[in-house]
Each structure stands twice: as structure tokens, then as C-alpha cells.
């Protein structure tokens, strides 16, 4: 794997996990605000809500890719930062459409006309690469540690379960059967005893078992009933599954504060719900609190024995808080979650999960004029294109080449060579294009060159080549349509320039008003301080006539400018429609680029498996 591919992989890993963690954190905040706003105190509702948050947080990396993106307006500086990250080589989630660019070059240099210039593709900034790799290594090392701890705990739990002895006594089996039936369980969980534990533990997901310490034979019936009611409620809610998923969540997103808080909070809620289940079955509050304190005391005396993956009755939450809740319990709240309440919670959660998983910063509006073609003289180098656009179709029909940018996947480098049309479709670097140009001298006709795991392959099978060309054909058609729209916009732009020039050249024929002005000046000189009202009115009338003539001239000029302005407005509306069409084509190009990239990768993988791809000699 190339250094660029390693950087892309590490950057994508860190960014993807960090994004999912932030989304999950926002979801957790929304859940907390919702519970606080509705003043929810019922343990079953709170447990159901936070369990749903756990499941959604685990599925967040998949949800943000599966759900259609929802554009959310963001400040301009955040959008600018997102575009800079794309320019630095970090793959962004929204597709990038690049308009056609006409490159003026000699026929012999066509292989170097890729979407990546030397400065944009081969230059390697060591600083971000180093930090990306360090961040990925730190994440993987820490995640491996937590994953190893998880597997060690599972192994200890399995060993503990195998070393336990099944309890066949009627005193236990009857109580487990009765309690399971009351809880609505379709099966009866197994009961076993172990000398390695000091407190009751519920273990297993598919085949749950309740482990009791060997001292259970000395318990009275009230204590035994309360413990069984407590543990069976864990089985009914599948708390062991919730615990394991929470530990897996901590392993994957160990850097997020939500994971550790959610793990502790869920552990506390499941124990609180089981305490309430035991009290609802008739357990005396004081006696049950005394039993729980006894378990905590036994656990402290043999703390080294608690090393398994199970739900322990005295391992979660602080004893003081649990005892206070037990003694304050009034039995006025429902112990189980009603289906109607669950439906309401799910109905409220679905839009919140969709919003947090699919929200993406809205892209800035692109000026339609920015998609005009750019002419580059022969003695100049083509301006570097964005590094987020690498795959390109380069037809070589004349010295003027049209370059269509498709997509980005630096880990997937390939070149499709068409001998008949003398064109290239590629994704890669300038060195790849130069290497393929050398192969063209040896290989006649069509072929595909690509790299995989540090090795170069060549495909000569025409059927495979035709399939690969078909993947990118829709892109080329859209590129031609965009080029045509660009030409139409260029024509409209020229028409607007011509109208602007006409507006500047508008002239109005001004009649000679010299005599009228001289006459008015003479009459003003003849006036003295004792002028009559009639004389003043006469002068005002003459001044009004002059102003009327000047107003008529201004009106004529305004009429002409208004007509030109209307014409410019019509042209502007046409340009707006063309811009909307280009935006839609850009969106389609982004979707087709992702689809073609996936199809191309699958095709190359199949070629290696079937032997159609041969190693380059």
C-alpha cells in the first residue's frame, strides 16, 4: 500500500469515527433534554430510552452512510474549512463536481493530462501524514487494549460458567419457573451455584444462567424470592446483551465521553429496575436493603473474584444511592414498560436519530460563471485541479483536450486505455499516466492497467474492458452536457456584456436651449426689488418650461435604459436556469462517480480472482 493510501485510510478512519462519535453525543444530548423536558422519572422509560441511544450510537457509522444526506445551513467559515480539508486530500462525504476544462497541449503529452498535477498529487506534506498516522496508531492501540480486556472477561465468564454446578433442588426450580412465567419469559433460565462468587450473577445472552453463591442454602425464603425476582428481571430485559453491547461501544468509541457515561448509567438503571422488580414482588424494603448491603460487604471481602462478563447484583452503582432509592420506594410507578409508551418513545426517537445521522453541512452556492472553460496557452502548465477529483477521461482528438473530472479514490489507481479512440480514463497520479504511456508502445489496442497491494496488473480481456468503459460512460455524457451548458452561459454572458455596452452608449438628442436661457437671464437682470407678482410668475413659468424639456430628455434616456434592463433581466433568468441545470448535473455526477468507483473496484477484484488480470512484466 502506498504512503498516500495509508494516509487516506488513517485519515478516513479517524475522521469517520470522530464524526460518528459527535453525532452520537448530539443524540445523547437530545435524549437527555427530552427526558428532562417531559420530567420522566419512571425507571423503565429511562432505561428503554438510553438503551435505544446505545443501539443508535453503535449503528451511527452505518446510518450516516445509508441514510440520504440532509443539508443543514452552516456558517461560511465552517464551509470554508470543509473545502480546505477536501483540498488537503481528505475524502469528503458530499460529491464534488468539476466543470470541463479545455487544456491546450501538444499531442505527445496527453498522458500527463490527468486530473492531478504534479503539485497536487505527488507532493507529500509530511506533517499531516505523521499526525494522521499517529492518531490512527493511538486509536488502534487503545481499542485493541479494550478489545483484549473484553475477550479476557468473556473467557473468564465462560470458564466460571463451566465450573459451576447446576441446581436441581425443587426449592429453586419451582421459584424460577413461577417467576419466569410471571415475567412473560418463554423459557426458564438455568440456575447454578459456584464457589468462586460471593454475589448473584446473571450471565449469557442466548442461554442465560443465574449463578448463585454456595451460601444460598442458608437464605430464608423471603431473601431467596427477592434475589430470584431480581435476577429473572435481568433475563427478561436481556440486560446481559445490553451490557456487552455497551462494552463494545466503549471499545470502539473509547475516546468519547458519552460511551463511559452511558455504560455506567445503563448499569445503574438496570440494577435500579431489577430492585424495583424485586420490591414489586412483595419483598420488604428494609429486609431487601439489608440483603443488598450484605452482598456489597461480601463483595468487598472477595473483590478479586469479580472478573467475568455478567450482570452482578452488587457490582453496579453506589450502595448508598441504591439503598436510599429502595427505602424511598412507594410502589406507585409501573415496573414494566407499556407498549404504548414504547411506541411513543420510538416515534419521537426516529426523527431525532435521522437528523443526527444524516445532517451534513450545506454546500455554498456556486457562481454559474465559475464553470466557464479556461484556455491555457501551450507554454504554460495546466492549473492544478482539486485533489478530491482524480478520475479523468482524456479524449485525444486534437490538440485541445477536454478533461472531465469524476471522483476520488487514491487507494484505487487504474488507467483504461482505448486504442481506437486514443483516449484514457484514469484515477491516479502523473507517474501512473507516464507508466501507461510507455506500455502503449508495447501493447496494441485496448487494455486496463491498475495497481493493487503494491503490484501492477494488466487486463487485456475485451469484455472486461468494455464493462469498465461502461461504468464511466454516463459520466462522460454528463460532462458533455455540462460543457454545452457552459457554452450557452458564455453566449448569454457575451450578450449581457453587449447590452451593458449599449447602456453606456445611450445618447439623447439635446435641443439648443441657448436662446431660452439668455432670455431668462436678461429678464432676471431687469427685475428689481419692487418686482410685481405677475413678473415673478412669468419667470417661474419660463423656468418650468425649461425643466419640462430637460425632463423629456431624461425620460427618453430612461425608456431606452429600461428596455435594455428588461433584456438583461431575461438573460439573467436564463443564466439562473442554466446554473440550476448544472447543479443538478453535478449532483448526478457525484452519485454516478461513487457508483462507478464501487463497480470498478469490484471488477478489478474479480479480474484478480479469475486470473483475467496478469501481473505486469
XYZ file of C-alpha atoms in Angstrom, residues 2-344:
343
model
C 1.360 3.414 -0.985
C 2.053 6.151 1.583
C -0.808 8.223 0.151
C -3.191 5.284 0.529
C -2.061 4.784 4.138
C -2.641 8.463 4.873
C -6.076 8.348 3.259
C -7.021 5.197 5.177
C -5.842 6.539 8.530
C -7.465 9.935 7.950
C -10.715 8.315 6.852
C -10.709 6.032 9.916
C -10.112 8.796 12.441
C -12.479 11.274 10.784
C -15.266 8.706 10.329
C -15.134 7.527 13.945
C -14.865 11.064 15.297
C -17.841 12.164 13.192
C -19.929 9.215 14.376
C -18.966 9.937 17.993
C -20.008 13.592 17.681
C -23.324 12.569 16.144
C -23.910 10.062 18.949
C -23.041 12.734 21.509
C -25.630 15.039 19.943
C -28.165 12.214 20.049
C -27.412 11.584 23.714
C -27.824 15.274 24.476
C -31.190 15.314 22.691
C -32.319 12.248 24.669
C -31.279 13.842 27.963
C -33.061 17.093 27.138
C -36.188 15.172 26.134
C -36.279 13.217 29.392
C -35.714 16.391 31.373
C -38.328 18.355 29.411
C -41.019 15.707 29.976
C -39.818 15.153 33.575
C -39.585 11.407 33.081
C -38.844 9.633 36.379
C -40.034 6.117 35.539
C -37.054 3.772 35.532
C -38.388 1.561 32.726
C -38.835 4.534 30.368
C -35.404 5.946 31.135
C -33.780 2.535 30.683
C -35.563 1.985 27.352
C -34.554 5.447 26.121
C -30.867 5.137 26.975
C -30.734 1.583 25.604
C -32.098 2.954 22.317
C -29.379 5.625 22.399
C -26.774 2.865 22.820
C -28.073 0.932 19.813
C -28.251 4.083 17.674
C -24.723 5.135 18.712
C -23.342 1.739 17.700
C -25.129 1.904 14.352
C -24.215 5.549 13.712
C -21.286 4.845 11.297
C -23.654 2.784 9.139
C -26.638 5.110 9.481
C -24.729 8.171 8.285
C -23.808 6.270 5.117
C -27.142 4.566 4.494
C -29.491 7.480 5.138
C -29.863 10.191 2.469
C -27.921 13.332 3.426
C -29.878 16.192 4.957
C -28.257 19.585 4.161
C -28.083 21.851 7.200
C -27.147 25.554 6.844
C -23.755 26.257 8.412
C -21.644 29.390 8.848
C -19.419 30.307 5.942
C -16.181 29.715 7.877
C -17.211 26.108 8.588
C -17.910 25.524 4.916
C -14.568 27.012 4.024
C -12.872 24.701 6.457
C -14.638 21.723 4.911
C -13.445 22.690 1.453
C -9.917 23.093 2.697
C -9.984 19.600 4.130
C -11.020 18.287 0.729
C -8.199 20.191 -0.909
C -5.733 18.712 1.553
C -6.610 15.212 0.408
C -9.226 14.206 2.971
C -12.141 12.495 1.290
C -15.384 14.325 1.994
C -18.808 12.756 2.061
C -20.587 15.073 -0.385
C -19.797 14.567 -4.109
C -17.678 17.162 -5.877
C -18.497 18.134 -9.439
C -15.831 19.850 -11.534
C -16.771 21.546 -14.786
C -14.995 20.700 -18.068
C -11.644 22.400 -18.620
C -10.095 22.800 -22.047
C -6.364 22.102 -21.947
C -4.183 23.291 -24.791
C -1.184 20.990 -25.187
C 0.821 19.005 -27.689
C -0.362 15.548 -28.785
C 2.692 13.886 -27.329
C 1.937 14.977 -23.763
C -1.569 13.602 -23.489
C -0.721 11.030 -20.797
C 0.270 13.742 -18.340
C -3.092 15.498 -18.667
C -4.548 13.865 -15.581
C -6.813 15.445 -13.033
C -3.855 15.571 -10.658
C -0.991 17.866 -11.450
C 2.470 17.092 -10.002
C 1.998 19.620 -7.227
C -1.479 18.367 -6.407
C -0.828 14.630 -6.449
C 2.770 13.698 -5.734
C 3.690 16.371 -3.216
C 3.548 14.784 0.232
C 3.156 17.038 3.240
C 4.871 15.074 5.991
C 3.321 16.967 8.879
C -0.360 15.927 8.346
C 0.714 12.419 7.344
C 2.671 11.989 10.544
C -0.136 13.230 12.741
C -2.764 11.210 10.870
C -0.715 8.061 11.305
C -0.015 8.828 14.966
C -3.705 9.425 15.639
C -4.653 6.172 13.905
C -1.970 4.215 15.769
C -3.051 5.624 19.135
C -6.675 4.807 18.392
C -5.933 1.235 17.229
C -3.604 0.518 20.146
C -6.124 1.715 22.729
C -9.044 -0.026 21.005
C -7.020 -3.261 20.890
C -6.376 -2.999 24.629
C -10.085 -2.613 25.432
C -10.973 -5.360 22.956
C -8.469 -7.703 24.603
C -9.918 -6.865 28.007
C -13.402 -7.617 26.673
C -12.354 -11.033 25.338
C -10.500 -11.867 28.541
C -13.645 -11.065 30.507
C -15.712 -13.272 28.194
C -13.202 -16.094 28.603
C -13.302 -15.807 32.408
C -17.082 -15.723 32.352
C -17.226 -18.838 30.174
C -14.775 -20.618 32.451
C -16.785 -19.595 35.510
C -19.959 -20.896 33.930
C -18.396 -24.246 33.031
C -17.034 -24.709 36.538
C -20.428 -24.073 38.154
C -22.846 -26.808 39.247
C -26.458 -26.923 38.089
C -29.051 -26.641 40.876
C -31.747 -29.304 40.665
C -33.436 -28.731 44.004
C -37.165 -28.129 43.991
C -36.845 -25.079 46.231
C -35.001 -23.291 43.396
C -36.617 -24.747 40.277
C -40.169 -24.030 41.417
C -39.369 -20.421 42.237
C -37.556 -19.881 38.922
C -40.467 -21.403 36.975
C -43.037 -19.289 38.786
C -41.069 -16.074 38.418
C -40.311 -16.731 34.708
C -43.978 -17.319 33.981
C -44.955 -14.097 35.774
C -42.317 -12.160 33.790
C -43.628 -13.485 30.470
C -40.465 -15.424 29.601
C -40.989 -18.240 27.062
C -38.324 -20.302 28.848
C -36.952 -20.896 32.328
C -33.380 -19.671 32.865
C -30.948 -22.170 34.294
C -29.848 -21.899 37.926
C -26.335 -22.847 39.021
C -24.063 -22.358 42.009
C -20.370 -21.527 42.130
C -17.870 -21.332 44.937
C -15.960 -18.605 43.077
C -18.607 -15.914 43.500
C -19.932 -14.062 46.531
C -22.992 -12.363 44.985
C -25.657 -13.475 42.473
C -24.697 -13.007 38.804
C -26.736 -13.321 35.591
C -24.702 -14.467 32.591
C -25.248 -15.447 28.969
C -27.209 -13.954 26.085
C -28.624 -16.897 24.121
C -28.644 -19.332 27.043
C -28.878 -17.217 30.191
C -27.938 -18.699 33.530
C -28.252 -17.289 37.053
C -25.245 -18.095 39.224
C -25.737 -18.130 42.977
C -23.066 -18.331 45.665
C -22.904 -21.639 47.562
C -24.288 -19.873 50.625
C -27.757 -19.664 49.059
C -28.886 -22.729 51.034
C -28.692 -20.671 54.212
C -31.005 -17.930 52.874
C -34.571 -17.723 54.109
C -37.472 -17.876 51.646
C -38.025 -14.098 51.563
C -34.399 -13.402 50.654
C -34.368 -16.182 48.035
C -37.583 -14.873 46.433
C -36.205 -11.343 46.259
C -32.904 -12.474 44.683
C -34.666 -14.660 42.098
C -37.086 -11.860 41.198
C -34.123 -9.506 40.798
C -32.108 -11.855 38.551
C -35.039 -13.068 36.427
C -35.876 -9.434 35.617
C -32.335 -9.125 34.190
C -33.034 -12.118 31.960
C -36.420 -10.759 30.840
C -34.894 -7.435 29.753
C -31.795 -9.068 28.204
C -29.555 -6.885 30.345
C -26.544 -9.102 29.618
C -26.837 -8.259 25.903
C -27.106 -4.567 26.738
C -24.001 -4.827 28.921
C -21.927 -6.493 26.210
C -23.015 -4.026 23.562
C -22.165 -1.194 25.937
C -18.670 -2.641 26.458
C -18.285 -2.990 22.668
C -19.362 0.638 22.326
C -16.674 1.622 24.834
C -14.111 -0.392 22.868
C -14.868 1.258 19.517
C -15.522 4.806 20.745
C -13.245 4.818 23.794
C -12.321 8.467 23.149
C -15.908 9.720 23.523
C -17.113 10.734 26.998
C -20.620 9.555 26.101
C -19.518 5.895 25.962
C -18.255 5.719 29.541
C -21.100 7.773 30.989
C -23.655 5.675 29.098
C -22.024 2.431 30.286
C -22.201 3.487 33.943
C -25.685 4.964 33.621
C -27.138 1.865 31.957
C -25.556 -0.379 34.600
C -27.143 1.738 37.296
C -30.538 1.776 35.570
C -30.696 -2.000 35.056
C -29.955 -2.588 38.732
C -32.490 0.034 39.756
C -35.123 -1.610 37.512
C -34.342 -5.051 38.991
C -34.511 -3.673 42.536
C -37.958 -2.293 41.753
C -38.974 -5.649 40.233
C -37.974 -7.427 43.455
C -39.858 -4.919 45.596
C -42.920 -5.210 43.350
C -42.962 -8.966 44.029
C -43.541 -8.307 47.720
C -40.029 -8.006 49.148
C -39.807 -5.963 52.315
C -37.905 -2.729 51.679
C -35.790 -2.842 54.845
C -35.034 -6.558 54.507
C -34.121 -6.139 50.838
C -31.858 -3.175 51.608
C -30.170 -5.245 54.322
C -29.665 -8.098 51.829
C -28.114 -5.756 49.287
C -25.743 -4.281 51.877
C -24.725 -7.793 52.829
C -23.843 -8.530 49.202
C -21.769 -5.367 48.974
C -19.922 -6.327 52.141
C -19.244 -9.834 50.795
C -18.050 -8.377 47.511
C -15.553 -6.108 49.219
C -14.139 -9.057 51.119
C -13.558 -11.063 47.933
C -13.161 -8.390 45.238
C -10.596 -10.412 43.293
C -13.252 -12.966 42.412
C -15.308 -10.463 40.397
C -13.808 -10.876 36.928
C -16.468 -12.002 34.466
C -18.847 -10.643 31.859
C -22.204 -10.764 33.602
C -24.728 -8.585 35.421
C -23.828 -8.710 39.086
C -26.376 -7.741 41.701
C -23.834 -5.768 43.761
C -21.326 -4.546 41.185
C -23.040 -1.509 39.682
C -23.899 1.798 41.277
C -23.055 3.107 44.702
C -24.590 1.235 47.619
C -25.794 4.392 49.372
C -27.830 5.603 46.410
C -29.393 2.203 45.772
C -30.335 1.757 49.430
C -31.862 5.242 49.554
C -33.942 4.515 46.448
C -35.065 1.179 47.892
C -36.137 2.703 51.207
C -37.902 5.596 49.439
C -39.765 3.351 47.002
C -43.531 3.727 47.279
C -44.602 1.173 44.691
C -46.592 3.801 42.790
C -44.810 3.510 39.436
C -45.131 0.790 36.813
C -42.323 -1.759 36.807
C -42.654 -2.723 33.136
C -42.713 -0.559 30.043
C -46.108 -0.372 28.391
C -46.235 -0.946 24.637
C -47.969 2.389 24.084
C -45.144 4.215 25.894
C -42.543 2.299 23.889
C -44.293 3.282 20.646
C -44.295 6.949 21.677
